[in-house]
Amino acid sequence: MTATAPRRSGGRAARRDARAAPLADTLRPVRPGLDGGLYHPLTEAQMHRIHAAALDALEQIGLADAPPSGVEYMTRAGATLGTDGRLRFPRALIEDTVARANRAITLHGRDPRHDLSLSGNRVHYGTAGAAVHLVDAATGEYRESTVQDLHDAARIADTLDNIHFVQRPMVCRDIPDNREMDLNTLYACCAGTTKHVGVSFTEPEFVADALEMLHLIAGGEAAWRARPFVSNSNCFVVPPMKFATESCRVMEEVIRGGMPVLLLSAGQAGATAPAPIAGAIVQAVAECLAGLVYVNAVKPGHPAIFGTWPFVSDLRTGAMSGGSGEQALLSAGCAQMHKFYGLPGGAVGGIADSKLPDMQAGWEQATSNVMAGLSGLNMVYEAAGMHASLLGFCHESLILGDDLIGQALRCVRGIEVDEDTLSLEVIREACIGGPGHYLGAGQTLARMQTDYLYPACANRASPKEWVEQGQPDLVATATARKDRVLATRAPARFAADVDAAIRARFAIHLGA
Amino acid sequence: MTATAPRRSGGRAARRDARAAPLADTLRPVRPGLDGGLYHPLTEAQMHRIHAAALDALEQIGLADAPPSGVEYMTRAGATLGTDGRLRFPRALIEDTVARANRAITLHGRDPRHDLSLSGNRVHYGTAGAAVHLVDAATGEYRESTVQDLHDAARIADTLDNIHFVQRPMVCRDIPDNREMDLNTLYACCAGTTKHVGVSFTEPEFVADALEMLHLIAGGEAAWRARPFVSNSNCFVVPPMKFATESCRVMEEVIRGGMPVLLLSAGQAGATAPAPIAGAIVQAVAECLAGLVYVNAVKPGHPAIFGTWPFVSDLRTGAMSGGSGEQALLSAGCAQMHKFYGLPGGAVGGIADSKLPDMQAGWEQATSNVMAGLSGLNMVYEAAGMHASLLGFCHESLILGDDLIGQALRCVRGIEVDEDTLSLEVIREACIGGPGHYLGAGQTLARMQTDYLYPACANRASPKEWVEQGQPDLVATATARKDRVLATRAPARFAADVDAAIRARFAIHLGA
């Protein structure tokens, strides 16, 4: 019997085949862009108070250190420059900007299948960060991360259903020249995945080169501008309440180049932001509102993600703690403020303080990723792979994060209530003259693939089966999956002539 | 300078001393009974539909297999016995029962400091279950659990701030006689902790002995009845929609003995409950409403916890999966139905399918514990230590669970928004002529202990410090803590004469 032999039609085999076939996207138990937002950490009244405090901060305190170009853009829009060098923003300017800002952003993938539609409570998870170490999951060694590590992360993420975008999670520490580093970061990410990519340029002077590379990849500037598949993460403020002069100049350049921006305010509660959670949110919201004025003054309606990313300090030491409950609340509270404004937003989730993919990492990553999803955060950044409070990135953890985020997404999908799911007739049939259980019920078989999510690495075997399996180690299971991915996926995803053109023009460190 | 030398008054030392002193309970960052309920997995309309379907199921399908005594109690209350042997419940009977049921239950601790007040959205976490294995965290070995293991679990839980009650998590497999097992379970738990204890009696005939032991411990029947510090977990139904005859007879006995009951409906979606989440909730709600009629027919107003405990099947194998996102949703949905009725309720959280306290266990336990807390579940059972889908209990995992649940409780506590937390003046002071950060601000120091929770075992060190610490293994850290607790805590907590009286009357397996 050959592989092409006709199968029996009808009957159990047909049903089994139907179940084994991949599900249409709309039938999958989880998918990108599921609607969250059923968790409300803030009341309406509390959101109004946070908004009012942010408006007061912008009007009375304002932001220092805008570059001259930014001062010109924003004063022309209605901000005022004080004799103390601080730009202040009248209430009406903020309100008008929010009203006119782009409220529904598409972050394109190089493959349209991976386009992300940011609006409402639609939730997406992905990588991000600037880790300087690659974590060896087997030995616990932290070594400097390289462009190959970054590329491998992108290749792995490309295969993971629940990693929806690939913002650069690691710095290429093996490329000392900043321009080369930025361009190789862009190459390593884009060559590894056709999902939406995020980068962050160090200096405004590097943006032109980057755009040139993107035009090559896209097949021309028009094609790039029609579907920009890379966004730039702009740390446009140095909290509290100061513009980051260089990053602002980068931002102006990428806006001109048609690249969506992430307006990233990364204060740290208790250090560069107020210690109370509400106060850290107030400051982040104020800073991002200023950023929104800036972006819309440069180019009205330019896609900008409202990136309130307040972090948490462990106040015993002043060190960052991204794995804390306080961090989960900060991001969830921010997500609700994004809804308050009706703006596409992003914040952090999934950071582990733990140095390794251990139980601590599991609970730290799950707590914030679940809370972010339930609160309807559009973009959950740093959602997988991040350890040591963002200092280390781990490929195995990224892979396990796919299972973890799958579970979070299942929670985000929530509970459907309709005549079929209420199951009154199914209960009746099971109990009155029926088998007294639901094991073979039509409804059970029908729901098996659409309602239930099955993990890839997580082990659900009984202790007996688990012993028979040889007590598989979770991290070793992830390592095996990593090795399979890296052994079988093509190292670059560009057409040969495109790749050659890029390599002719730029010093690409990854081997062809 | 001796330890009693007078300290300098005022200044940094005084502030340091003040910070080092234990916080008053009301100032602690987390505590038992924090208010949850900001996550609403079901809309009002959805809850009404679930309620209506449950009423239909009770009126039309009813429950089989009530014991004769139960039939008498419930028909006298208004239920009707069909010729098919099923008890059916008119809508008005259910509605009247809900209206008159006990809506605010106190679960007493032997020490009043540990009393739990169950009402509204007040959240408590604790152990529960019937694991048959003790998990050796170092070797991964699953061996049969013993009365000593159970006693040790109670002693450990007694020291953990975020484990609020100790329902028996393991079966004493070394005591073959069921009566002796039940009595030793009671002794091992109560001798290990002064927190509220939960047990589950196998046969109605054992209850009188148990009450005799409890009267001895309490110092007489009146003292026991005034503050019953043990509740009984009654699996009063065999889902779908059948009373568990023996367990019902146990329930009648414990009600007469003044012991609060947990009305536990433990269906498994896809096996003994409908596969859709909504349907599994409908069935659990219907069964618990029937149980509530039963309890209130025996003794109006008797404290009964509405124990909708639907579990999840992995539909590929039919095995249980307590660590899934579907499980987290089931418990959260049930919690919301408890609020719909205004009844104190409990469900499961914190179950790991993983066999060991690894990353999988961390994300599984965190996801459901966080969701349970956010949904305002009064009693989160099986919240710590549970592995292999309830088959194994692990002492180290219990200890790590304390950190994990602490984080969940921090999330439950939520975000306080008031003039001080909004921090406008603090932001102003930092930015305008201030230091440009919040590190030494009075607000930061004041919030350091009241707003921020610091884990006991979880490691927040930087990679460099972590290497200097010798790369401590998380589970080994928990083992060390376990060994300290078991080495230093007294093995029994009863007065010598009480313990002697119990030992004279009953065959106690634990050494004196």
Tab-separated table of N, CA and C in Angstrom, chain B residues 65 67 201-205 234 243-251:
chain	number	residue	atom	x	y	z
B	65	ASP	N	-29.552	8.293	43.069
B	65	ASP	CA	-28.732	7.652	44.104
B	65	ASP	C	-28.638	8.356	45.448
B	67	PRO	N	-29.213	8.643	49.318
B	67	PRO	CA	-29.549	7.637	50.317
B	67	PRO	C	-30.979	7.885	50.817
B	201	PHE	N	-13.846	12.120	55.586
B	201	PHE	CA	-14.052	10.813	56.207
B	201	PHE	C	-14.579	9.809	55.190
B	202	THR	N	-14.052	8.586	55.299
B	202	THR	CA	-14.377	7.537	54.339
B	202	THR	C	-15.770	6.956	54.579
B	203	GLU	N	-16.119	6.738	55.860
B	203	GLU	CA	-17.410	6.111	56.170
B	203	GLU	C	-18.108	6.872	57.291
B	204	PRO	N	-19.428	6.881	57.251
B	204	PRO	CA	-20.164	7.625	58.284
B	204	PRO	C	-19.865	7.123	59.687
B	205	GLU	N	-19.536	5.843	59.797
B	205	GLU	CA	-19.297	5.253	61.116
B	205	GLU	C	-18.031	5.786	61.778
B	234	ASN	N	-16.711	16.885	51.365
B	234	ASN	CA	-17.671	15.852	50.971
B	234	ASN	C	-17.795	15.749	49.469
B	243	PHE	N	-25.964	11.377	43.316
B	243	PHE	CA	-25.433	11.520	44.665
B	243	PHE	C	-24.480	10.368	44.963
B	244	ALA	N	-23.444	10.651	45.759
B	244	ALA	CA	-22.524	9.614	46.242
B	244	ALA	C	-23.079	9.153	47.583
B	245	THR	N	-23.710	8.013	47.551
B	245	THR	CA	-24.550	7.598	48.686
B	245	THR	C	-23.805	7.632	50.018
B	246	GLU	N	-22.640	6.989	50.074
B	246	GLU	CA	-21.906	6.928	51.348
B	246	GLU	C	-21.461	8.308	51.807
B	247	SER	N	-20.939	9.081	50.873
B	247	SER	CA	-20.440	10.410	51.230
B	247	SER	C	-21.584	11.290	51.756
B	248	CYS	N	-22.787	11.082	51.214
B	248	CYS	CA	-23.939	11.840	51.711
B	248	CYS	C	-24.232	11.476	53.164
B	249	ARG	N	-24.083	10.203	53.489
B	249	ARG	CA	-24.335	9.779	54.870
B	249	ARG	C	-23.258	10.357	55.800
B	250	VAL	N	-22.021	10.410	55.319
B	250	VAL	CA	-20.969	11.087	56.096
B	250	VAL	C	-21.368	12.540	56.333
B	251	MET	N	-21.868	13.166	55.291
B	251	MET	CA	-22.213	14.587	55.382
B	251	MET	C	-23.267	14.823	56.446
